Amino acid sequence: AAMVIFSVAVFGMLPDRGPGGWGAWGAVGRGGSRLLGAAFGPAMALAVWALLRGLTRFAPKEGFDERFWDTYWIFGNAVIALLAVLHVLTLGAALGWPLDASRLVPAAMGLAFLGLGRWLPRVRPNGWLGIRTPWTLASERVWRATHRLAGKTFTVGGILTLTAIVAPAEARPSVALAGLGIGGFIPILYSFFARRREERAERA
């Protein structure tokens, strides 16, 4: 709702050719019509919310306690909040606001990763949310160990992504992407080796 209000408030001041996405973590690009540029962010957020809400209707009643749903909606709201930040940055840049997207985008992503690092260890085995590799889904023990590790790697990755704010301009995309890679790739790799180790122990 806040995204819609913001879009309506600035709509008359937007250029005729609407704002598009970010290019190279920097200047905003030009998209299609002004209406499309103003409506795209709120439409994306609404679609994410509708998808998350719809999935809850098909969830089995067993195995999902209130703590899981609390975590589920924390993740969902974090995604929508990130979309809202990017929406404001996109329209603001199109309006000529003095915004440095090469700093603000990594800042938003880094904060999102810090939030994920805080909540990932709470996620129980499920088919929707978390580090869902074939190896975590095959073993509850591997799932829990992987998500404990992911809590740490996402925190480290988020901090590294935030350091892109003070890095030289040409290095900011690389620093930010390195942080995101550390957060997401290491737990996936760990889950593979943890499951292999568990299988060897089961055969012994």
Coordinates of C-alpha atoms in Angstrom, one line a residue:
A1 CA 0.0 0.0 0.0
A2 CA 2.9 2.4 0.8
M3 CA 4.5 1.6 -2.5
V4 CA 1.2 2.5 -4.3
I5 CA 0.8 5.8 -2.4
F6 CA 4.4 6.7 -3.2
S7 CA 3.9 5.9 -6.9
V8 CA 0.7 8.0 -7.1
A9 CA 2.4 10.9 -5.2
V10 CA 5.3 11.2 -7.7
F11 CA 3.6 9.9 -10.9
G12 CA 3.0 13.4 -12.3
M13 CA 6.7 14.2 -11.9
L14 CA 8.1 11.1 -13.6
P15 CA 9.5 11.4 -17.1
D16 CA 7.3 10.3 -20.0
R17 CA 9.5 7.3 -20.6
G18 CA 9.2 5.4 -17.3
P19 CA 12.1 4.2 -15.2
G20 CA 13.5 0.7 -15.7
G21 CA 16.0 -1.4 -13.8
W22 CA 19.4 -0.6 -12.5
G23 CA 22.4 -0.9 -14.8
A24 CA 25.7 -2.1 -13.3
W25 CA 24.5 -1.2 -9.8
G26 CA 24.5 2.4 -11.0
A27 CA 22.2 4.7 -13.0
V28 CA 18.6 3.8 -13.5
G29 CA 17.7 2.7 -17.0
R30 CA 14.7 3.6 -19.1
G31 CA 11.9 1.2 -19.3
G32 CA 8.5 1.4 -21.0
S33 CA 5.7 3.8 -20.3
R34 CA 5.6 6.0 -17.2
L35 CA 2.6 4.0 -15.9
L36 CA 4.6 0.7 -16.2
G37 CA 7.5 2.2 -14.3
A38 CA 5.3 3.4 -11.5
A39 CA 3.2 0.3 -11.3
F40 CA 5.9 -2.4 -11.7
G41 CA 7.3 -2.4 -8.1
P42 CA 3.9 -2.5 -6.3
A43 CA 2.7 -5.2 -8.8
M44 CA 5.7 -7.3 -8.0
A45 CA 5.3 -6.9 -4.2
L46 CA 1.6 -7.8 -4.5
A47 CA 2.4 -10.9 -6.6
V48 CA 4.9 -12.1 -4.0
W49 CA 2.4 -11.5 -1.1
A50 CA -0.3 -13.3 -3.1
L51 CA 2.0 -16.2 -3.8
L52 CA 3.0 -16.6 -0.2
R53 CA -0.6 -16.3 1.0
G54 CA -1.7 -18.8 -1.5
L55 CA 0.9 -21.3 -0.5
T56 CA -0.4 -21.3 3.1
R57 CA -3.8 -22.5 1.9
F58 CA -2.2 -25.7 0.5
A59 CA 0.1 -26.5 3.4
P60 CA -0.6 -29.7 5.3
K61 CA -1.9 -29.2 8.8
E62 CA 0.6 -31.5 10.4
G63 CA 4.3 -30.6 10.9
F64 CA 4.0 -26.8 10.7
D65 CA 3.7 -25.1 14.1
E66 CA 3.2 -21.5 14.8
R67 CA 6.9 -20.8 15.0
F68 CA 7.4 -22.0 11.4
W69 CA 4.7 -19.6 10.2
D70 CA 6.2 -16.7 12.1
T71 CA 9.5 -17.4 10.3
Y72 CA 7.8 -17.9 7.0
W73 CA 6.2 -14.4 7.2
I74 CA 9.4 -12.8 8.4
F75 CA 11.1 -14.0 5.2
G76 CA 8.1 -12.9 3.1
N77 CA 8.0 -9.4 4.6
A78 CA 11.7 -9.1 4.2
V79 CA 11.4 -9.8 0.5
I80 CA 8.5 -7.3 0.1
A81 CA 10.5 -4.7 2.1
L82 CA 13.5 -5.1 -0.2
L83 CA 11.2 -4.7 -3.2
A84 CA 9.9 -1.5 -1.7
V85 CA 13.3 -0.1 -1.1
L86 CA 14.3 -0.8 -4.7
H87 CA 11.1 0.7 -6.0
V88 CA 11.8 4.0 -4.1
L89 CA 15.4 4.0 -5.4
T90 CA 14.2 3.4 -9.0
L91 CA 11.6 6.1 -9.0
G92 CA 13.8 8.5 -7.0
A93 CA 16.6 8.2 -9.5
A94 CA 14.2 8.8 -12.4
L95 CA 13.1 12.0 -10.6
G96 CA 16.7 13.1 -10.4
W97 CA 17.2 12.6 -6.7
P98 CA 20.9 12.6 -5.7
L99 CA 21.0 8.8 -5.0
D100 CA 24.1 6.7 -5.4
A101 CA 22.6 3.3 -6.3
S102 CA 26.0 1.7 -6.3
R103 CA 26.0 2.2 -2.5
L104 CA 22.3 2.0 -1.7
V105 CA 21.6 -1.3 -3.5
P106 CA 24.4 -3.2 -1.8
A107 CA 23.3 -1.7 1.5
A108 CA 19.8 -3.0 1.0
M109 CA 21.0 -6.4 0.0
G110 CA 23.5 -6.6 2.8
L111 CA 20.8 -5.8 5.4
A112 CA 18.5 -8.4 3.9
F113 CA 21.3 -11.0 4.2
L114 CA 21.8 -10.0 7.8
G115 CA 18.2 -10.6 8.5
L116 CA 18.3 -14.0 6.8
G117 CA 21.3 -14.9 8.8
R118 CA 19.3 -14.2 12.0
W119 CA 16.3 -16.3 11.0
L120 CA 17.6 -19.2 8.9
P121 CA 18.7 -21.4 11.8
R122 CA 15.0 -21.4 12.9
V123 CA 13.7 -22.9 9.7
R124 CA 12.5 -26.5 10.1
P125 CA 12.7 -29.0 7.2
N126 CA 10.1 -28.1 4.6
G127 CA 9.6 -28.0 0.8
W128 CA 9.3 -24.2 0.5
L129 CA 11.7 -22.2 2.6
G130 CA 15.4 -22.4 3.4
I131 CA 18.4 -24.2 1.8
R132 CA 16.4 -26.8 0.0
T133 CA 19.0 -29.0 -1.7
P134 CA 18.6 -32.8 -2.4
W135 CA 20.9 -33.4 0.6
T136 CA 19.2 -31.2 3.1
L137 CA 15.8 -32.7 2.1
A138 CA 17.1 -36.2 2.5
S139 CA 18.2 -35.8 6.1
E140 CA 16.9 -33.7 9.0
R141 CA 20.3 -33.8 10.6
V142 CA 21.9 -32.3 7.5
W143 CA 19.1 -29.8 7.2
R144 CA 19.7 -28.5 10.7
A145 CA 23.5 -28.4 10.4
T146 CA 23.3 -26.7 7.1
H147 CA 20.9 -24.0 8.3
R148 CA 23.0 -23.4 11.4
L149 CA 26.0 -22.8 9.1
A150 CA 23.9 -20.7 6.8
G151 CA 23.0 -18.4 9.6
K152 CA 26.7 -17.6 10.0
T153 CA 27.6 -17.4 6.3
F154 CA 24.6 -15.2 5.5
T155 CA 25.7 -12.9 8.4
V156 CA 29.3 -12.8 7.1
G157 CA 28.0 -12.3 3.5
G158 CA 25.8 -9.5 4.6
I159 CA 28.6 -7.7 6.4
L160 CA 30.9 -8.1 3.3
T161 CA 28.1 -6.8 1.0
L162 CA 27.7 -3.8 3.3
T163 CA 31.4 -3.0 3.0
A164 CA 30.8 -2.4 -0.7
I165 CA 29.4 1.0 0.5
V166 CA 32.9 2.2 1.3
A167 CA 34.8 0.3 -1.5
P168 CA 36.0 2.1 -4.6
A169 CA 33.2 2.6 -7.2
E170 CA 34.6 0.1 -9.7
A171 CA 35.0 -2.6 -7.0
R172 CA 31.5 -2.3 -5.4
P173 CA 29.7 -4.8 -7.7
S174 CA 32.4 -7.4 -7.2
V175 CA 32.5 -7.0 -3.4
A176 CA 28.7 -7.1 -3.1
L177 CA 28.5 -10.2 -5.3
A178 CA 31.2 -11.9 -3.3
G179 CA 29.2 -11.4 -0.1
L180 CA 26.1 -12.8 -1.7
G181 CA 28.1 -15.8 -3.0
I182 CA 29.6 -16.5 0.4
G183 CA 26.2 -16.4 2.0
G184 CA 24.4 -18.7 -0.5
F185 CA 27.1 -21.0 -2.0
I186 CA 28.9 -22.3 1.1
P187 CA 25.8 -23.8 2.7
I188 CA 24.9 -25.6 -0.5
L189 CA 28.4 -27.1 -0.8
Y190 CA 28.4 -28.0 2.9
S191 CA 25.1 -29.8 2.6
F192 CA 26.6 -32.1 -0.1
F193 CA 29.6 -33.1 1.9
A194 CA 27.6 -33.4 5.1
R195 CA 25.2 -35.8 3.5
R196 CA 28.0 -37.8 1.9
R197 CA 29.6 -38.1 5.4
E198 CA 26.3 -39.2 6.9
E199 CA 25.8 -41.9 4.2
R200 CA 29.3 -43.3 4.8
A201 CA 28.5 -43.5 8.5
E202 CA 25.2 -45.3 7.8
R203 CA 27.0 -47.9 5.6
A204 CA 29.7 -48.5 8.2

